[in-house]
GROMACS .gro file of C-alpha atoms in nm:
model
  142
    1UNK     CA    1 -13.306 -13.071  16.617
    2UNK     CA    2 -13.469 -12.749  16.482
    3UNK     CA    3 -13.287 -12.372  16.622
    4UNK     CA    4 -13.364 -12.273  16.962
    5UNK     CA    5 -13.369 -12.633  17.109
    6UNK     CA    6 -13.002 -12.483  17.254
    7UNK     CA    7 -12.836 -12.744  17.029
    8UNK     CA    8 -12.636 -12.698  16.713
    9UNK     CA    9 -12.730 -12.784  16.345
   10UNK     CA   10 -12.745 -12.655  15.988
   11UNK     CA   11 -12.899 -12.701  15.692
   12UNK     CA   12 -12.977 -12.616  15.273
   13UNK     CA   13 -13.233 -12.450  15.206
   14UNK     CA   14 -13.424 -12.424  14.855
   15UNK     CA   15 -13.276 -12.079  14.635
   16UNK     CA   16 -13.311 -12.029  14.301
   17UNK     CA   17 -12.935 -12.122  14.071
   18UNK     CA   18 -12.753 -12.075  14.411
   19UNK     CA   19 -12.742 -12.314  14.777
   20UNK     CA   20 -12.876 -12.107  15.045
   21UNK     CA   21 -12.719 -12.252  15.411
   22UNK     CA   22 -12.850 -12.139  15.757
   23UNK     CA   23 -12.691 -12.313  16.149
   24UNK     CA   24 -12.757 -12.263  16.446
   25UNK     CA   25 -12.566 -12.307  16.756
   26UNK     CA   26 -12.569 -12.230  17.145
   27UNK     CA   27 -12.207 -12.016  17.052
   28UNK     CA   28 -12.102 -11.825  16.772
   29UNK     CA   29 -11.768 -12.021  16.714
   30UNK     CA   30 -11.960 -12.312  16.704
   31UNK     CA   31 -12.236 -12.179  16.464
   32UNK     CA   32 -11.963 -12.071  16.178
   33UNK     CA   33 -11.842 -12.440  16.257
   34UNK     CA   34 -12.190 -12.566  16.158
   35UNK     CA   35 -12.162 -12.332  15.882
   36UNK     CA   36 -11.835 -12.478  15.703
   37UNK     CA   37 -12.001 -12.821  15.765
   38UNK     CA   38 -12.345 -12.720  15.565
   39UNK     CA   39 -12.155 -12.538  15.343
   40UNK     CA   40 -11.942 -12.928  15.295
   41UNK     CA   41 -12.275 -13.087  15.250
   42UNK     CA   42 -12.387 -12.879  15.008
   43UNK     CA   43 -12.214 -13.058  14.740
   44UNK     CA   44 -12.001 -13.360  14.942
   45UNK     CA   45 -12.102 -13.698  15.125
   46UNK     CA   46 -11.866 -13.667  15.356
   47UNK     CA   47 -12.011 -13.972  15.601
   48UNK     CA   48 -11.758 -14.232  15.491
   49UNK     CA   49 -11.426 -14.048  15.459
   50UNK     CA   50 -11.115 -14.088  15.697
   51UNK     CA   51 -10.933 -13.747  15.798
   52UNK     CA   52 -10.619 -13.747  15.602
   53UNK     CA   53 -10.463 -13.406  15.750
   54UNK     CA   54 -10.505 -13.108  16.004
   55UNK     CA   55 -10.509 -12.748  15.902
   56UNK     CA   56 -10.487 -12.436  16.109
   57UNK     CA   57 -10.558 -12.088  16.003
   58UNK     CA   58 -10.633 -11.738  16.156
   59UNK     CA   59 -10.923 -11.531  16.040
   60UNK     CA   60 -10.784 -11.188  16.093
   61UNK     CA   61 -11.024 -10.958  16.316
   62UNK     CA   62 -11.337 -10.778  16.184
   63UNK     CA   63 -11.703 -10.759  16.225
   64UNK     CA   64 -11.992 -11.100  16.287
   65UNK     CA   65 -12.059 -11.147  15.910
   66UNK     CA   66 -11.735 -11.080  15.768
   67UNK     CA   67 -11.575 -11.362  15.973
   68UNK     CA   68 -11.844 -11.581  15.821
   69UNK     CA   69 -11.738 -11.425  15.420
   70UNK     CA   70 -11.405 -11.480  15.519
   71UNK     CA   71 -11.395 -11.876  15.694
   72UNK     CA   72 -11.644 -11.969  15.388
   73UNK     CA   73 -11.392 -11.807  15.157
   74UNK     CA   74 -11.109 -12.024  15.305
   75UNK     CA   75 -11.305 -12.363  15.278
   76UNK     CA   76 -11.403 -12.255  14.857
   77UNK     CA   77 -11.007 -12.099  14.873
   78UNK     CA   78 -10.872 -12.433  15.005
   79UNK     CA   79 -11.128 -12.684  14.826
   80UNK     CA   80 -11.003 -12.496  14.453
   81UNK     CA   81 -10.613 -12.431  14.486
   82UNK     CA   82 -10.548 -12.762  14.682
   83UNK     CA   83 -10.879 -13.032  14.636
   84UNK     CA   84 -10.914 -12.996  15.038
   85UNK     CA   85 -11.172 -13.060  15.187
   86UNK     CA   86 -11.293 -12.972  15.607
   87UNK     CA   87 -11.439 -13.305  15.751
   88UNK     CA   88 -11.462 -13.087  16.103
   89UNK     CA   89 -11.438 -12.768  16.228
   90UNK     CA   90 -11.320 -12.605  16.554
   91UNK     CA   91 -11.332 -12.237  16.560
   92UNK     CA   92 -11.190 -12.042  16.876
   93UNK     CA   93 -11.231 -11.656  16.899
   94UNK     CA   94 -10.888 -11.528  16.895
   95UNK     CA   95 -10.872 -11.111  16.963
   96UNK     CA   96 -11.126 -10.998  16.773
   97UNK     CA   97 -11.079 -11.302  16.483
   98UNK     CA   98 -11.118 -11.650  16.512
   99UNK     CA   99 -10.878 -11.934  16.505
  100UNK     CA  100 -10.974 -12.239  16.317
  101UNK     CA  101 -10.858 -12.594  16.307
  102UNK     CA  102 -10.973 -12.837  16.098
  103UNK     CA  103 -10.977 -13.242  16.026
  104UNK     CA  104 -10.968 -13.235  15.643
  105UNK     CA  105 -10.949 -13.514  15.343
  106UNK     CA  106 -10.942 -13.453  14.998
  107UNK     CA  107 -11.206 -13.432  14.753
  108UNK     CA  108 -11.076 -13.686  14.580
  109UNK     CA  109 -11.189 -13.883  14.834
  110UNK     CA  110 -11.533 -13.824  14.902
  111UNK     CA  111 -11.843 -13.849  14.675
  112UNK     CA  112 -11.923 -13.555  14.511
  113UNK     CA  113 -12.304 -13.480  14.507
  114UNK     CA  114 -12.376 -13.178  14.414
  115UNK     CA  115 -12.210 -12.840  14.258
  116UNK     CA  116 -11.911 -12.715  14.462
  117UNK     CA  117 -11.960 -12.337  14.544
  118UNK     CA  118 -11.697 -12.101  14.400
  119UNK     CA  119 -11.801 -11.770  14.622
  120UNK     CA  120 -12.010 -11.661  14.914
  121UNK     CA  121 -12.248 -11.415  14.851
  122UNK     CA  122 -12.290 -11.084  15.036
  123UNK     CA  123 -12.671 -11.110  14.985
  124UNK     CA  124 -12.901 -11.130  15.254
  125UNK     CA  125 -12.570 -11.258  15.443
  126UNK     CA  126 -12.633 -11.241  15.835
  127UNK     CA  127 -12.445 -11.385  16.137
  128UNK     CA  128 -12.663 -11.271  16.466
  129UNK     CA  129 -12.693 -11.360  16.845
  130UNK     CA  130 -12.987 -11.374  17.077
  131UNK     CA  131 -13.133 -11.516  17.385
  132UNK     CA  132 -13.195 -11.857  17.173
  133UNK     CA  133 -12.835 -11.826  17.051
  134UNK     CA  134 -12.642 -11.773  16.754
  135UNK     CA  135 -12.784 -11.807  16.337
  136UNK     CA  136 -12.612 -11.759  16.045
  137UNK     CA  137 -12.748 -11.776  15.650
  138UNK     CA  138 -12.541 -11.718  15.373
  139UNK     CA  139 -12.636 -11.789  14.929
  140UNK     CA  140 -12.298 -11.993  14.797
  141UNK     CA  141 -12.314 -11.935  14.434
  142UNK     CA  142 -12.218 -12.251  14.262
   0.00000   0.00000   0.00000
């Protein structure tokens, strides 16, 4: 489904030596949850692995796009101290942050596809809401 249908997605979209991601979603929790999983799909076939753990963080309070810097930060944080990986996300507001569970494996279990991202850029980063709902795009470099 394409934005504005009212239902949630993401995608990759072509940028020159970096991975450009845009979602969409009715909320905004649930578009920075589409976010971490285009982000994942990026470089990751994620469609056969089994959850192997839970993880629970708290995204400390600030403005729209800097939540989305800092939960993409976590996932390339997590993915090169510890080789985790998000299989799902479920993102809460929580006084003026967010709180985030996710469903995670490790990357040693999934089929690597592509480069894994090792920042998120502040270039033509935006997280916005409107009538339609909520959009993000952010450039990974890789």
């Amino acid at each position: 489904m394409e934005r504005g249908s009212g239902a949630a997605g993401h995608r990759c979209v072509p940028h020159t030596a970096d991975v450009r991601i845009e979602a969409w979603a009715p909320s905004r929790e649930e578009c920075l949850a589409q976010a971490v999983a285009a982000l994942v799909d990026t470089f990751a076939d994620t469609a056969r692995a089994q959850p192997t753990g839970d993880a629970e963080f708290r995204v400390p309070p600030a403005d729209d796009p800097d939540l989305l810097v800092a939960l993409l930060d976590e996932v390339v944080y997590r993915l090169d101290t510890t080789g985790e990986l998000p299989l799902r996300a479920e993102v809460t507001a929580d006084d003026g942050g967010l709180r985030v569970h996710w469903t995670t494996t490790g990357t040693d279990a999934v089929e690597l596809t592509g480069a894994v991202p090792k920042a998120v850029s502040l270039h033509e980063l935006h997280l916005t809401g409107g009538p339609s709902g909520w959009s993000c795009a952010v450039t990974l470099d890789v």
